[in-house]
Short mmCIF file of C-alpha atoms in Angstrom, two decimals:
data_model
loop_
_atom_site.label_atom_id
_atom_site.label_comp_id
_atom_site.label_asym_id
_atom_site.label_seq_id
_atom_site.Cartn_x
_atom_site.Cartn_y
_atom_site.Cartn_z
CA UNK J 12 29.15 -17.69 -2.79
CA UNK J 13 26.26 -15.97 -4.09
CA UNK J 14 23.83 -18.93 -5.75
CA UNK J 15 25.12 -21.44 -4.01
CA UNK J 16 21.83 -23.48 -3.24
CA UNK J 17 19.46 -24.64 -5.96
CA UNK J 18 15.81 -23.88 -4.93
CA UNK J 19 12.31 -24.83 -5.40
CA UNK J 20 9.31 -22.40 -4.84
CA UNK J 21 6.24 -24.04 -3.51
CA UNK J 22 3.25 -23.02 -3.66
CA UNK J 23 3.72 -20.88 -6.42
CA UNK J 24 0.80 -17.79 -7.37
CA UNK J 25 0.73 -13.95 -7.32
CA UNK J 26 2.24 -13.74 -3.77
CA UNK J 27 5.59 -15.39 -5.27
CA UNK J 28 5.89 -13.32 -8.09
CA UNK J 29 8.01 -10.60 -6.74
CA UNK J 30 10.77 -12.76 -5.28
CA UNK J 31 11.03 -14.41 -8.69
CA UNK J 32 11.73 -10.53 -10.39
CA UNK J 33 14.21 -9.47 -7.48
CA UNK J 34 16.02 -12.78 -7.11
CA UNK J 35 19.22 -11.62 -7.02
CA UNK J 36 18.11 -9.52 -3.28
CA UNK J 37 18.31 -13.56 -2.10
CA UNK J 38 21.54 -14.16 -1.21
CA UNK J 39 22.98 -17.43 -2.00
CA UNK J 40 20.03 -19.19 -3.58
CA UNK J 41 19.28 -19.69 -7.30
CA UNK J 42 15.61 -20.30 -8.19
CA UNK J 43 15.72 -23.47 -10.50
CA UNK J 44 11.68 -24.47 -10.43
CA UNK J 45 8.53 -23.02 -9.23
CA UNK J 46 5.82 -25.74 -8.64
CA UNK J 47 1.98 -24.91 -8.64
CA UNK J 48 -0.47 -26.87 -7.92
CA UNK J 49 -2.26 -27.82 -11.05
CA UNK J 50 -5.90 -27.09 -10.36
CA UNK J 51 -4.26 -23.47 -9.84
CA UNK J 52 -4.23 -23.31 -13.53
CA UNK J 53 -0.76 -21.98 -13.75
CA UNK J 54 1.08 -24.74 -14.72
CA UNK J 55 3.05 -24.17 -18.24
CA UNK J 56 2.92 -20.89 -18.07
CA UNK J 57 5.64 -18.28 -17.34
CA UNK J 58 5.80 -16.69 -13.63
CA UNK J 59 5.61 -13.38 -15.16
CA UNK J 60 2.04 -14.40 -15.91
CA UNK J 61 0.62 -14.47 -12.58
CA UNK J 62 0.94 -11.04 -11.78
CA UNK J 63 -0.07 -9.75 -15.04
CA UNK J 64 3.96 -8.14 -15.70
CA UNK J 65 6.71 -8.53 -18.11
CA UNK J 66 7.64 -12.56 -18.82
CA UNK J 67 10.92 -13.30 -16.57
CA UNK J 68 12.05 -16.66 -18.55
CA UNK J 69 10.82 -19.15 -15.93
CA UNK J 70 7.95 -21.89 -16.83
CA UNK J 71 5.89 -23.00 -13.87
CA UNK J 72 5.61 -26.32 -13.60
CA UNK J 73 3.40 -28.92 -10.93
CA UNK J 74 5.74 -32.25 -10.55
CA UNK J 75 6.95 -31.31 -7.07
CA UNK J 76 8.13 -34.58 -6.57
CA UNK J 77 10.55 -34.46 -10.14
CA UNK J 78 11.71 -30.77 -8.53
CA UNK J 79 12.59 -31.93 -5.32
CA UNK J 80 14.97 -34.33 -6.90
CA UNK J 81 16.96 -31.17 -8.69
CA UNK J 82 17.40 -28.80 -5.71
CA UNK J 83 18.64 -28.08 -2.11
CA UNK J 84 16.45 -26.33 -1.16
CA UNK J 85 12.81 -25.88 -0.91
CA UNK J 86 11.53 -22.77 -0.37
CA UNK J 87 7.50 -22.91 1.03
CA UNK J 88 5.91 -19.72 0.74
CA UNK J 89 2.35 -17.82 1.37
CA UNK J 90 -0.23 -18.24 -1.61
CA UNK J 91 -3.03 -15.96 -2.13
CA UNK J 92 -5.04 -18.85 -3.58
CA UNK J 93 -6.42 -21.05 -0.69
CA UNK J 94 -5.05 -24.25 -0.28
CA UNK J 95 -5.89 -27.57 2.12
CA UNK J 96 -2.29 -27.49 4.11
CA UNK J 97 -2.31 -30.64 5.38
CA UNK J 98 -3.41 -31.94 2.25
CA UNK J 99 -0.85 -30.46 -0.41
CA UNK J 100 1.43 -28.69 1.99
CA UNK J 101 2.63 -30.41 5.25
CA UNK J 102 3.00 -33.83 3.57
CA UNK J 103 5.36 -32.26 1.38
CA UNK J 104 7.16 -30.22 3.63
CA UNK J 105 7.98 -33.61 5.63
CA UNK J 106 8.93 -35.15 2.45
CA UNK J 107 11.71 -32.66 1.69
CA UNK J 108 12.72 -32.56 4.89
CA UNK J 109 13.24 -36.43 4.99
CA UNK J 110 14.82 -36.39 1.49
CA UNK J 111 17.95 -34.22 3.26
CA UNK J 112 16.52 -30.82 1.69
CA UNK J 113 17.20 -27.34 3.41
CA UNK J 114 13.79 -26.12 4.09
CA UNK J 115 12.54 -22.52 4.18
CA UNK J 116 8.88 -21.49 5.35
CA UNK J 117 6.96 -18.37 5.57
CA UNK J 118 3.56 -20.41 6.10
CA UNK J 119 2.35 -20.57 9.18
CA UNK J 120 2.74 -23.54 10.80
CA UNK J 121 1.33 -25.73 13.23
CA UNK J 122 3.56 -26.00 16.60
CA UNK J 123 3.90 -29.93 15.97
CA UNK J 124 5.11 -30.02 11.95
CA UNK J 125 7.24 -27.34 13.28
CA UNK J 126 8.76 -29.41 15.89
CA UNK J 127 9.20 -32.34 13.46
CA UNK J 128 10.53 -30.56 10.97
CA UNK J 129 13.01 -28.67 12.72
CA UNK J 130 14.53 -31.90 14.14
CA UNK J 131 14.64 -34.19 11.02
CA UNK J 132 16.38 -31.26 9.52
CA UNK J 133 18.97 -31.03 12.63
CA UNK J 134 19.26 -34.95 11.98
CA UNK J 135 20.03 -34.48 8.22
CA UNK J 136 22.47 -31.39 9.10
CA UNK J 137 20.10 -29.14 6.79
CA UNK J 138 19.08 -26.37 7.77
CA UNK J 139 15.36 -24.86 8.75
CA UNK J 140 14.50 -21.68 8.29
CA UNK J 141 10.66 -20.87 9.37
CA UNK J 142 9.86 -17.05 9.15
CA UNK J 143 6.25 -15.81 11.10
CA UNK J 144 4.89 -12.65 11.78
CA UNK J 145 3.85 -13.45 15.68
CA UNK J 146 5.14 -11.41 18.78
CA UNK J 147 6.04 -13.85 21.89
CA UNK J 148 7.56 -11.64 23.92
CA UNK J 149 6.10 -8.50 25.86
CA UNK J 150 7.82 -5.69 25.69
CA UNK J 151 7.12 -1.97 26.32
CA UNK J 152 8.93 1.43 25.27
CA UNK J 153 11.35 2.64 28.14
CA UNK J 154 9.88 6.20 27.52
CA UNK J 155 7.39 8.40 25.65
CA UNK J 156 9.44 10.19 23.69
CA UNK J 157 9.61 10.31 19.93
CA UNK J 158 12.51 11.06 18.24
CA UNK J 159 13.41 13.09 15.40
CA UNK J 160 14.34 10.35 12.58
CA UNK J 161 16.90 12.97 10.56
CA UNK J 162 17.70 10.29 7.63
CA UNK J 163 14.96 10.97 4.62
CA UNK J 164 12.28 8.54 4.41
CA UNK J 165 10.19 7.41 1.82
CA UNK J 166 6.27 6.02 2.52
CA UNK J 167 4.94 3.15 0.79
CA UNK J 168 1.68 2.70 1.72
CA UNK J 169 -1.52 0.94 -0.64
CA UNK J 170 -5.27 1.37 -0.42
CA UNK J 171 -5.35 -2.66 0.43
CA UNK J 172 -3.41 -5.89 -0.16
CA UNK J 173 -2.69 -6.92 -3.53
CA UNK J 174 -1.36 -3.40 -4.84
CA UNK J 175 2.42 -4.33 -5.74
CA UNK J 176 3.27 -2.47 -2.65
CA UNK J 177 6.27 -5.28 -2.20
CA UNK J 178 7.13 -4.97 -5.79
CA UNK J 179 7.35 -1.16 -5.51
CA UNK J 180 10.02 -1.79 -2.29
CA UNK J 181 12.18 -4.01 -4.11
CA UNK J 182 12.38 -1.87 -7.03
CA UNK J 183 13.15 1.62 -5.32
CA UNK J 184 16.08 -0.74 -2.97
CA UNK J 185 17.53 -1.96 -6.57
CA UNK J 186 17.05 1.61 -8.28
CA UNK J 187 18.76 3.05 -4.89
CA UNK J 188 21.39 1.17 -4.84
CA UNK J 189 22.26 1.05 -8.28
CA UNK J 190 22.54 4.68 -7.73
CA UNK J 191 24.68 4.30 -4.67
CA UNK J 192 22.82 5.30 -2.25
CA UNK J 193 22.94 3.01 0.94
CA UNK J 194 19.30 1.75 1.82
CA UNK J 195 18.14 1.33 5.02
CA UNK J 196 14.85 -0.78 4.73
CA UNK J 197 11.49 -2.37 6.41
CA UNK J 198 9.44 -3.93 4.57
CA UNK J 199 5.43 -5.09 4.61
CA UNK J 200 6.01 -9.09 4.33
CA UNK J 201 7.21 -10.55 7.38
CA UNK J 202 10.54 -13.04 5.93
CA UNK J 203 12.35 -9.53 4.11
CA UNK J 204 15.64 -10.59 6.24
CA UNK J 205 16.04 -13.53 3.53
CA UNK J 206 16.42 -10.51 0.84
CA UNK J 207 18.52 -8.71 3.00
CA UNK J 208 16.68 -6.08 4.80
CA UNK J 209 14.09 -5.58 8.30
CA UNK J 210 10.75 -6.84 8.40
CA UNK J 211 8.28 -4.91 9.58
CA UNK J 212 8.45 -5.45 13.07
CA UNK J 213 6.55 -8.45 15.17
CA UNK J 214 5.63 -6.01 18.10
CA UNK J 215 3.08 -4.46 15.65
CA UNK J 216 0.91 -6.92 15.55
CA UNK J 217 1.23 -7.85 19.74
CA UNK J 218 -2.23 -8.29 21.58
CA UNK J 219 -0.09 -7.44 24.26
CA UNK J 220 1.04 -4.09 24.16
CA UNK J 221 -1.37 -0.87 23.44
CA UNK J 222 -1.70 0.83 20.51
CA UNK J 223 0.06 3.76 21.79
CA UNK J 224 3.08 1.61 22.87
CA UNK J 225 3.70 0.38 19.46
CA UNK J 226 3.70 4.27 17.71
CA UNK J 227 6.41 4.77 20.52
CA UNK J 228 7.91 2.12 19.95
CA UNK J 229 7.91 1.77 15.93
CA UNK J 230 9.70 5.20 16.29
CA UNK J 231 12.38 3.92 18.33
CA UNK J 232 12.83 1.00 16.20
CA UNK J 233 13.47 3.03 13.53
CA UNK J 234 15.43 5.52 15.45
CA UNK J 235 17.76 2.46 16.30
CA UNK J 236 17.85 1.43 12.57
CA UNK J 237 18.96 5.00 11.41
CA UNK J 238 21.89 5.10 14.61
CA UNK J 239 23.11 1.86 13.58
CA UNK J 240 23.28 1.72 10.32
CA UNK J 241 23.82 5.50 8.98
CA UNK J 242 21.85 4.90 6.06
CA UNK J 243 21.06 7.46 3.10
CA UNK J 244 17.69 6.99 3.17
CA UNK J 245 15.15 4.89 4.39
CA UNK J 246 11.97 3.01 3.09
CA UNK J 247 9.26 1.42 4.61
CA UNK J 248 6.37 -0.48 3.58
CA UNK J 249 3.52 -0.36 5.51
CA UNK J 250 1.42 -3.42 5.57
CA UNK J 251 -2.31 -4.09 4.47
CA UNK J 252 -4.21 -1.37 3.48
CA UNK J 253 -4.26 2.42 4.35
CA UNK J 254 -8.09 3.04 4.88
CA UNK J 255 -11.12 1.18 5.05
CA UNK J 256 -12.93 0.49 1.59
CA UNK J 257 -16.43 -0.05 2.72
CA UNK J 258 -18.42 -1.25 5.82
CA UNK J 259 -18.19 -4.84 4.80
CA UNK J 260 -14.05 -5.16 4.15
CA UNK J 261 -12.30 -2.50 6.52
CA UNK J 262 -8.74 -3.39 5.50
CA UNK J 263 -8.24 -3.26 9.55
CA UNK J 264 -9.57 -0.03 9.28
CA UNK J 265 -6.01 1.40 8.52
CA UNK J 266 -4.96 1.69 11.90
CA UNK J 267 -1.21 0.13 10.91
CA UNK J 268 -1.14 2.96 9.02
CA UNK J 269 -2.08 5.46 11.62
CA UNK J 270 -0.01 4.37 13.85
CA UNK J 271 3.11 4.72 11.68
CA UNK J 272 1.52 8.11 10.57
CA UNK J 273 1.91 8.93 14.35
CA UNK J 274 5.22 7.45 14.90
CA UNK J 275 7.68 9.06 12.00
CA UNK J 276 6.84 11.86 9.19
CA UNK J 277 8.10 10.75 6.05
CA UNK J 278 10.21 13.09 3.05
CA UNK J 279 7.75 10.95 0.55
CA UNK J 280 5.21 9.26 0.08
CA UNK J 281 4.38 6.45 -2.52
CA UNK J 282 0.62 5.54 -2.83
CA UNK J 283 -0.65 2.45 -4.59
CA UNK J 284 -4.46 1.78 -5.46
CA UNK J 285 -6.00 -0.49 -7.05
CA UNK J 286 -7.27 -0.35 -10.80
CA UNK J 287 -10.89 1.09 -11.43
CA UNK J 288 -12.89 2.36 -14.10
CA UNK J 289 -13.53 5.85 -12.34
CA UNK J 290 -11.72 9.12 -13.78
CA UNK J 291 -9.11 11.10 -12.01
CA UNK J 292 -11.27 13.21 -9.23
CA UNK J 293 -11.24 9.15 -7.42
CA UNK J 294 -7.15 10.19 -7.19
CA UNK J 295 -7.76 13.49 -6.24
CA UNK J 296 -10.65 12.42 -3.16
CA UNK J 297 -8.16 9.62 -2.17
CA UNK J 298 -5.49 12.25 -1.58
CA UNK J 299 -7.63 14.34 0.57
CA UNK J 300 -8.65 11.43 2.53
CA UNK J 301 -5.09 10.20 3.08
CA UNK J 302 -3.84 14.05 4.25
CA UNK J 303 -6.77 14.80 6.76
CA UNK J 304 -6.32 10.87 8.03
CA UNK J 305 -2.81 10.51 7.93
CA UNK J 306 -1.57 13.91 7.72
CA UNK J 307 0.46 13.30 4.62
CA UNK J 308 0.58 14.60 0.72
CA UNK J 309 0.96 11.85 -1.41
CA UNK J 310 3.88 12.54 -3.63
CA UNK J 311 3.34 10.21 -6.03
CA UNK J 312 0.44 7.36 -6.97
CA UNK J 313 1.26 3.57 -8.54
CA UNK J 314 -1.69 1.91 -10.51
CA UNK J 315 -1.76 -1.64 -9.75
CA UNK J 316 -2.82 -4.61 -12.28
CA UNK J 317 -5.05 -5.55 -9.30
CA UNK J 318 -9.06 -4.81 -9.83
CA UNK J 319 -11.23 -5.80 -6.89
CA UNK J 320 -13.65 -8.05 -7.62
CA UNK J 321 -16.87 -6.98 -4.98
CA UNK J 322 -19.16 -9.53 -6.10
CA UNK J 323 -17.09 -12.37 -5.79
CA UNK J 324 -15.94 -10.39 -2.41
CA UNK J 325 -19.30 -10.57 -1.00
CA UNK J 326 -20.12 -14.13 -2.24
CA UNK J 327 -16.32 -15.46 -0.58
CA UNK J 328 -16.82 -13.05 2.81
CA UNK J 329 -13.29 -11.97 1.70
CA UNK J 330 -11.53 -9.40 -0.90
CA UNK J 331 -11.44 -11.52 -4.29
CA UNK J 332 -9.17 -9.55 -7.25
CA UNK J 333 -8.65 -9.97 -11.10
CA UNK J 334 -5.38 -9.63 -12.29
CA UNK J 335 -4.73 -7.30 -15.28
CA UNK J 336 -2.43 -7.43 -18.13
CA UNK J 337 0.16 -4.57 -17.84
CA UNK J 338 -0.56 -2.89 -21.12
CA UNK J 339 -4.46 -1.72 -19.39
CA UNK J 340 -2.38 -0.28 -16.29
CA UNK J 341 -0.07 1.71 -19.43
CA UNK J 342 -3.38 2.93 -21.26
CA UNK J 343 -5.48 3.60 -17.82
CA UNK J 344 -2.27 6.03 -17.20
CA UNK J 345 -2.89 8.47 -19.53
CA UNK J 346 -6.10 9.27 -18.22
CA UNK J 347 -4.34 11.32 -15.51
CA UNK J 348 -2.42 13.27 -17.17
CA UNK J 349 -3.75 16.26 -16.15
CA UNK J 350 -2.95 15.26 -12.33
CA UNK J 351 -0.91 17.55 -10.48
CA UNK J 352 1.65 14.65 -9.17
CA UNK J 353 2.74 11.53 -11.38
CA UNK J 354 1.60 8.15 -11.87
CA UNK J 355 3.39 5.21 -12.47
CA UNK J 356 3.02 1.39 -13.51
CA UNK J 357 5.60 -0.04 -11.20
CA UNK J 358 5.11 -3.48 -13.44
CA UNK J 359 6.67 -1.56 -16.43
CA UNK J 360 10.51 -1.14 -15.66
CA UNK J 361 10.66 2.45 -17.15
CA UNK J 362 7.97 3.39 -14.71
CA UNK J 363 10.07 1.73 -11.76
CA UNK J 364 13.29 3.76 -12.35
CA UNK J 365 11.07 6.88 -13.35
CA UNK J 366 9.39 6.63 -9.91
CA UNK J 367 13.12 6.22 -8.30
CA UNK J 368 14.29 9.09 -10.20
CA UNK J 369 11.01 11.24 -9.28
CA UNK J 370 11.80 10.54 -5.32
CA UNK J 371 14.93 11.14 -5.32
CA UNK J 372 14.86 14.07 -7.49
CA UNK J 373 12.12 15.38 -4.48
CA UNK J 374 14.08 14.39 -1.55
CA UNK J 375 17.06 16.80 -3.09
CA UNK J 376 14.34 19.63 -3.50
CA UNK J 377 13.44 18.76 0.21
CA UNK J 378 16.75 18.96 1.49
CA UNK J 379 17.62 22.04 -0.55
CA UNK J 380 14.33 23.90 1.41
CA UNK J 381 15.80 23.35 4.20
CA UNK J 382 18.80 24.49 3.82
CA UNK J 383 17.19 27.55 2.56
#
């Protein structure tokens, strides 16, 4: 039965914000608090708030301890805000355990809470679900081939972290399958199996296998995918960000997204960037750069809420962003009007199904070429 477990959300920021919009992609779990720590200065406010979007009705709140008396579950999630984990977050994690909670983790973990965790919850008969994005195992692709992937797929890739690329893949899976398409889906954080769909895969981030294994063998994983589950279309979110953005922060230097760029060519492509003050040629350079790069058109851009912050970048030794209120993303829109593809605010939930509508609409024009 759908709902069936009453669950907290701890630490709450940014990061959480999407699973509170697309709750209903959780199976059998109804969010009933979301605790923040207070010097977060969150606390009172709705969730909507964090991210800058539309208010979704639910007040964030900092007694974890009155929480954890109204739920089943606990649900321990990845902040973007740094916090002292075995100040505010192991202690508590123990706590729920011991007080007969279920307990669900996508923070990395230390081997020994792990451990203990995992058996106070088999001595309580809860359950432990711990979700991590590490490859044990060493594996490498039978062959060298690449295979055709013959099911459309859609591209969602961002110019760094913090561009509501996870936001944009939950709402094209609920726009898709409101419009009855079956969804086939991988998405960029690594715990997307709790809302249903395929994570994008461990082996991508292995120290053990070359970079040329994992293009061959992100194709066959998604070869498999498409075999076994006949889908309509498929999306995928690509992880981090798609290119450098300056000698000091190098996003990785993009090269998750090269090697997907070599492993499967997509029917669309969704490109998400953060907010700046510059006009639309920044657009038009950034779609050059991504076709002689990745070999792709962008079909489509999103404007995130998200501005980086360099200053404070430089002064942390890591990106630092300000969130924006959705109304500047809705104003900073019609400055590219005159662009020759769309742009949407994936935060306003006209935008979202216009952006569905828009991909669809080109996959249809794709398949009708083709035919032609």
């Amino acid at each position: 039965m759908k709902n069936e477990y009453k669950t907290m959300i701890y630490p709450f920021d940014v990061e959480s914000a999407p699973l509170i919009r697309h709750s209903n992609f959780i199976d059998n779990h109804n969010i009933v608090n979301i605790i923040s720590p207070n010097g977060w200065g969150l606390c009172g406010k709705d969730a909507g708030h964090t991210d800058g979007g539309q208010p979704v009705g639910i007040i964030i709140d900092s007694d974890f301890d009155k929480a954890l008396e109204n739920c089943d579950t606990v649900f321990f999630t990845d902040s973007s805000m740094k916090i002292d984990l075995h100040k505010f977050v192991y202690p508590k994690i123990i706590k729920a355990a011991q007080s007969s909670k279920n307990i669900i983790c996508t923070i990395k973990l230390e081997n020994e809470i792990i451990d203990k965790v995992s058996n106070i919850c088999n001595q309580n008969n809860m359950f432990f679900k711990y979700f991590t994005n590490e490859s044990n195992s060493m594996i490498s692709p039978p062959t060298e081939k690449i295979y055709q992937i013959n099911t459309p797929v859609v591209l969602v890739f961002g110019l760094s972290e913090r561009t509501n690329k996870f936001e944009i893949q939950l709402n094209l899976r609920e726009n898709l399958d409101e419009m009855g398409y079956k969804v086939s889906q991988i998405g960029t954080r690594h715990y997307c199996e709790l809302m249903g769909f395929h994570s994008f895969p461990k082996f991508m981030y292995s120290k053990s296998i070359t970079e040329s294994e994992k293009v061959i063998l992100f194709n066959h994983y998604i070869k498999n995918i498409e075999s076994k589950e006949a889908p309509d279309v498929i999306v995928i979110g690509i992880p981090g960000g798609a290119m450098p953005i300056n000698q000091e922060f190098t996003n990785g230097f993009g090269i998750i997204a090269y090697e997907v760029s070599q492993a499967i060519m997509p029917d669309v492509v969704v490109f998400s960037t953060l907010y700046t003050n510059s006009s639309l040629e920044i657009l038009q350079l950034l779609s050059k750069s991504f076709k002689y790069k990745l070999g792709y058109n962008i079909d489509c851009y999103n404007i995130s809420n998200t501005s980086l912050d360099l200053r404070a970048s430089k002064y942390e030794e890591s990106l630092q962003y300000i969130v924006l209120n959705l109304d500047i993303i809705n104003e900073k829109k019609k400055m590219y009007k005159e662009l020759d593809r769309p742009v949407y605010n994936i935060l306003n939930k006209n935008d979202a199904k216009s952006m569905t509508n828009f991909l669809v609409n080109k996959l249809v024009e794709y398949a009708e070429n083709q035919i032609i």
